[in-house]
Short mmCIF file of C-alpha atoms and ligand atoms in Angstrom, two decimals:
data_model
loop_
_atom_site.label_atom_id
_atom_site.label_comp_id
_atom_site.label_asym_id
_atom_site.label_seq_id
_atom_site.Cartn_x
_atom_site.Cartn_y
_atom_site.Cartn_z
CA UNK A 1 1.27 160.44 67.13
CA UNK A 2 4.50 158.02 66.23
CA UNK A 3 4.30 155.45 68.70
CA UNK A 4 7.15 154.62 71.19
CA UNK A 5 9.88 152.37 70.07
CA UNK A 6 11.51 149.84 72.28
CA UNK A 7 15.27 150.42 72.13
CA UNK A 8 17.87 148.19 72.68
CA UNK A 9 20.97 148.68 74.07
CA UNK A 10 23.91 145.99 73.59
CA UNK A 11 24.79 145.79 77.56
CA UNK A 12 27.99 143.39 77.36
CA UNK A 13 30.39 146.19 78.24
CA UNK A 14 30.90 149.98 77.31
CA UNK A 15 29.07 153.01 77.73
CA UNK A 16 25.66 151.48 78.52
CA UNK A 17 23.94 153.63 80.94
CA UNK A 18 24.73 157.06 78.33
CA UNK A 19 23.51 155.24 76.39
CA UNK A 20 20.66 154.63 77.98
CA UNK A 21 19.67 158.24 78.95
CA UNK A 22 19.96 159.18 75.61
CA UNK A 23 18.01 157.19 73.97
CA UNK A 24 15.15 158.04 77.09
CA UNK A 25 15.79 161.71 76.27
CA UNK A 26 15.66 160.50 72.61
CA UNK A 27 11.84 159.10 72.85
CA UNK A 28 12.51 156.01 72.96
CA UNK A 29 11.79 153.00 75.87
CA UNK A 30 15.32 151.77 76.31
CA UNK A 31 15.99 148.21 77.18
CA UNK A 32 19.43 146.83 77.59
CA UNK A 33 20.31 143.22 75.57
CA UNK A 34 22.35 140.97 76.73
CA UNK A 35 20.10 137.57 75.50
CA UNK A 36 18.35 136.71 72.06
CA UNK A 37 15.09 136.87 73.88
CA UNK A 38 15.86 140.57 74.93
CA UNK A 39 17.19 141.16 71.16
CA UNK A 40 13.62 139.53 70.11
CA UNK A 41 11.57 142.25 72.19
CA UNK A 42 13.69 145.56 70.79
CA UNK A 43 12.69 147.35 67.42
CA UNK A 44 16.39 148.56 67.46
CA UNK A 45 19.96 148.48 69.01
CA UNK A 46 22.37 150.44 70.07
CA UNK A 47 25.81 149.04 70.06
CA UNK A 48 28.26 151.10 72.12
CA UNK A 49 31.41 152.56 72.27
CA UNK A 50 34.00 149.91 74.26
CA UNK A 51 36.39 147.68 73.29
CA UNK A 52 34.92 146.13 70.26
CA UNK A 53 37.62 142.92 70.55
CA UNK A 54 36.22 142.33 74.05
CA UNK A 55 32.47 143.21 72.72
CA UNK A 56 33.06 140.64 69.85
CA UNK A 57 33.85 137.88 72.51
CA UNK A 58 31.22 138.46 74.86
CA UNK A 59 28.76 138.31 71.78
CA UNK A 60 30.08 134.78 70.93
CA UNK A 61 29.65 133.90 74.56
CA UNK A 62 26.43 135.01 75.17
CA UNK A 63 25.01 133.42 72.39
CA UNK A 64 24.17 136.78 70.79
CA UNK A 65 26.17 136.71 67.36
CA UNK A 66 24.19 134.79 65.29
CA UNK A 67 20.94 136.74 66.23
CA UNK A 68 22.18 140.12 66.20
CA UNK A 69 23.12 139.13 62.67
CA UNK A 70 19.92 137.99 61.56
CA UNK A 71 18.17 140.76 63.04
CA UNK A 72 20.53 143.66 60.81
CA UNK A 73 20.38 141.09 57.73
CA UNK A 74 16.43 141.77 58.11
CA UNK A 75 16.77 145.48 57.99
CA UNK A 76 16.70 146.14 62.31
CA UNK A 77 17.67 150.19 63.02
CA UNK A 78 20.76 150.19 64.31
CA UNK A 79 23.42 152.84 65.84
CA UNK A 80 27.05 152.27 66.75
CA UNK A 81 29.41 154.71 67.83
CA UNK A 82 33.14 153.72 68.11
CA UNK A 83 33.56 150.20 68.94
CA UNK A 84 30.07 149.68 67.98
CA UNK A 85 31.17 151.07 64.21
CA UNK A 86 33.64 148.68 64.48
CA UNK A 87 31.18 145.56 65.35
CA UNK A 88 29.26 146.82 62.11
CA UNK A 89 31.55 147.21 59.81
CA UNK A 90 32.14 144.60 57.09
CA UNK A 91 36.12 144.58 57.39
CA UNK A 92 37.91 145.72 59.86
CA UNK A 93 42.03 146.88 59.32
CA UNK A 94 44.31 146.63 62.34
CA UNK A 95 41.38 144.20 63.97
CA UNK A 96 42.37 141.36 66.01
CA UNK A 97 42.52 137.63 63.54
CA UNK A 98 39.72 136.30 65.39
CA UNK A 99 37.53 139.57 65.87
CA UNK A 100 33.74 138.96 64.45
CA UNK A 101 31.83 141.45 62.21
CA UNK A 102 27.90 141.98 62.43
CA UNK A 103 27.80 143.12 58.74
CA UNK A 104 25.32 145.79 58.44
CA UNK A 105 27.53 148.31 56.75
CA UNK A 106 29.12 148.17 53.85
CA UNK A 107 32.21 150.32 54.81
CA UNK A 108 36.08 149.12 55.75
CA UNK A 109 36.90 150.82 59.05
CA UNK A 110 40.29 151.05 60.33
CA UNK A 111 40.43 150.51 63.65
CA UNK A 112 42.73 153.28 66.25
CA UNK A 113 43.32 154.89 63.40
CA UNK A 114 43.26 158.43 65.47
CA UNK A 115 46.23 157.44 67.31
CA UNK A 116 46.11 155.67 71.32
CA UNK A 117 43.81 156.91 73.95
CA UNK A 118 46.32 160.00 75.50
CA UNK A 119 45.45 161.48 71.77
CA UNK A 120 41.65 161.49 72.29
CA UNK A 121 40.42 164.01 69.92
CA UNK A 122 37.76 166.76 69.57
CA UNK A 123 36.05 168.72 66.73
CA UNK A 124 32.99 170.27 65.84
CA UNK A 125 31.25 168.30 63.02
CA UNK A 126 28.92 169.16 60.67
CA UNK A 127 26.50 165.85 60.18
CA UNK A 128 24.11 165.67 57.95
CA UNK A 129 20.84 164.95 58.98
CA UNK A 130 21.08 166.43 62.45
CA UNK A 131 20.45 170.02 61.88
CA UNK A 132 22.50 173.12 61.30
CA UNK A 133 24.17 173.23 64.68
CA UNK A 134 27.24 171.26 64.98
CA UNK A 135 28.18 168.16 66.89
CA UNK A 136 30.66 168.15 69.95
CA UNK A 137 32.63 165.14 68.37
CA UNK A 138 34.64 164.03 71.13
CA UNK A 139 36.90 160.41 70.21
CA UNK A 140 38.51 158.11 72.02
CA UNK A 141 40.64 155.53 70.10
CA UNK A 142 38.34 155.82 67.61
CA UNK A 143 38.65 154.31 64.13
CA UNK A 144 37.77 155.73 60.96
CA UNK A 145 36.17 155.22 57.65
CA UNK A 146 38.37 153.94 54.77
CA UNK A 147 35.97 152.92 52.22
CA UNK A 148 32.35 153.15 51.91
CA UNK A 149 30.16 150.68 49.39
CA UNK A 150 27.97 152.91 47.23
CA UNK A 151 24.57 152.13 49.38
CA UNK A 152 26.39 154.14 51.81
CA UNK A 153 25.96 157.65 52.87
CA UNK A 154 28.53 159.87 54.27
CA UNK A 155 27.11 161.71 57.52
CA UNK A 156 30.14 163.94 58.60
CA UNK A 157 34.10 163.93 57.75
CA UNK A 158 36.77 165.45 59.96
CA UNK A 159 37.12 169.64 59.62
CA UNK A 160 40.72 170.92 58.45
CA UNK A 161 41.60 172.34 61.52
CA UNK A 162 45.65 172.43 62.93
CA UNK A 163 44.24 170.02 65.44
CA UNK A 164 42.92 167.70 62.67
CA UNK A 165 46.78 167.14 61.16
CA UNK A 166 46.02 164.17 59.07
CA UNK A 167 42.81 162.65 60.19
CA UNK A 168 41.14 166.23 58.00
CA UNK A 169 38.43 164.73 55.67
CA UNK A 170 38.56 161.53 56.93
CA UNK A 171 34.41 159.67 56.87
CA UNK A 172 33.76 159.88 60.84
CA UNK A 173 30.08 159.41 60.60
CA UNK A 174 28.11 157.12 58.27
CA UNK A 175 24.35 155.73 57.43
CA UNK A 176 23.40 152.99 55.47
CA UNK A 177 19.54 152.31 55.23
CA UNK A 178 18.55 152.13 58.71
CA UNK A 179 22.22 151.68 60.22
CA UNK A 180 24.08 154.45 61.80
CA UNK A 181 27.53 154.65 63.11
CA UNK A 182 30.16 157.22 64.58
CA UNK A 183 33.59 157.01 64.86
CA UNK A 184 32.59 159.76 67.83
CA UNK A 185 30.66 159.26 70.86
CA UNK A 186 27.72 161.79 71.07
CA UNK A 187 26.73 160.24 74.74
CA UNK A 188 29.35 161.37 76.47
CA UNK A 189 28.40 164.69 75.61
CA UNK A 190 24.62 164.88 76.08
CA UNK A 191 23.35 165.42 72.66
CA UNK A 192 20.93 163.37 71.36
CA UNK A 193 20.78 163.73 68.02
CA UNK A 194 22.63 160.69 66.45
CA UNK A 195 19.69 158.78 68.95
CA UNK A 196 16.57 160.97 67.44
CA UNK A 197 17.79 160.08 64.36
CA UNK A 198 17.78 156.52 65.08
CA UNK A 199 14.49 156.38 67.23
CA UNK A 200 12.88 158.15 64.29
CA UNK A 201 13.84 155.41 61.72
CA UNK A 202 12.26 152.84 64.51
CA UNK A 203 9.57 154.78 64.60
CA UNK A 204 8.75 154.10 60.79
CA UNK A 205 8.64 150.59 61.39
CA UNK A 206 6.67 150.66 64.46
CA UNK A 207 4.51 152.98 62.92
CA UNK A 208 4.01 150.44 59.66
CA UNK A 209 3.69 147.30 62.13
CA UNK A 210 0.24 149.06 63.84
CA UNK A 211 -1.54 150.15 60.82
N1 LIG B 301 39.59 151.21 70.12
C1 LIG B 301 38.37 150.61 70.51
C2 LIG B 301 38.10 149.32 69.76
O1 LIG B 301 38.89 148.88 69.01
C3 LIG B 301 37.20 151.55 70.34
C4 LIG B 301 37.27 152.68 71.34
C5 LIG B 301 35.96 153.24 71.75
O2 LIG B 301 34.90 152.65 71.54
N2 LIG B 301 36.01 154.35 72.41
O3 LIG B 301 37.08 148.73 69.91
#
């Protein structure tokens, strides 16, 4: 039996509590972080969809940059979907000057690239490593992918459908080692499986650590 690994959830601001249930549904004990202690006791993180200018602040603040750093330099799992793409990404285009990046994944996102929040957007997605049923992609000011380094994987690009216009094919969904991200928010919809995939790659390590 794969032992239970503790979660983390970056609880500045965004969709925490989804979140939260998901990972729960997902296996995992979820813990929300908002201190470097709480990062030390997680063997992962979620960072959530929000408003990853205001998310990049309140990391400064709380004294959490540095340390979420260090943790993803030294291979932590990691998920982010929207904003939290954003926080992971190496560059960000259309950022704000003074926005900070966690590193993590080698990709340049663009940042509202869909359009403003009226045009939140919808698709079915096929993602790799989630099974043959597709994902409910719903976004909301999302960015997207521009550029991916070639340690990168690409999870899922945007269908050509009428609705698509010129986001089709764009990289929506990415994985890099043990670091996840969606331009999409799979919380808001109640499927789990961007979090099962993430609570299994904890579950490697955890696994490792107790042998
Ligand atoms: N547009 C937001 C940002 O720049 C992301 C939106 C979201 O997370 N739903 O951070």
């Amino acid at each position: 039996m794969n032992a239970r690994p503790t979660i983390g959830v970056l609880a500045l601001q965004g969709n925490v509590r989804e979140h939260t249930a998901a990972l729960e549904r997902a296996g995992a004990t979820a813990a929300p972080v908002r201190t470097p202690d709480e990062l030390a006791r997680v063997d992962g993180l979620v960072l959530p969809g929000g408003e990853s200018t205001t998310m990049s602040r309140l990391l400064v603040t709380f004294g959490l940059l540095e340390s979420v750093r260090q943790r993803l330099a030294a291979g932590m799992p990691a998920y982010g979907s929207c904003a939290g793409m954003i926080l992971l990404a190496r560059t960000v285009l259309d950022g704000r000057p003074d926005q900070e990046q966690l590193g993590g994944l080698d990709v340049v996102v663009r940042r509202n690239a869909f359009g403003r929040q009226v045009d939140s957007f919808e698709a079915d997605l096929a993602v790799d490593g989630t099974g043959d049923e597709p994902i409910r992609a719903v976004f909301i000011r999302a960015p997207w992918v521009e550029k991916v380094g070639e340690d990168v994987d690409v999870l899922a690009r945007v269908p050509h459908t009428a609705e698509a216009g010129d986001a089709a094919d764009r990289i929506v969904a990415v994985r890099q080692g043990r670091v996840l991200a969606t331009a999409f928010h799979p919380e808001l919809t109640g499927d789990d499986r961007m979090h099962r995939l993430l609570v299994g790659i904890a579950e490697e390590d955890v696994d490792l650590e107790e042998r």
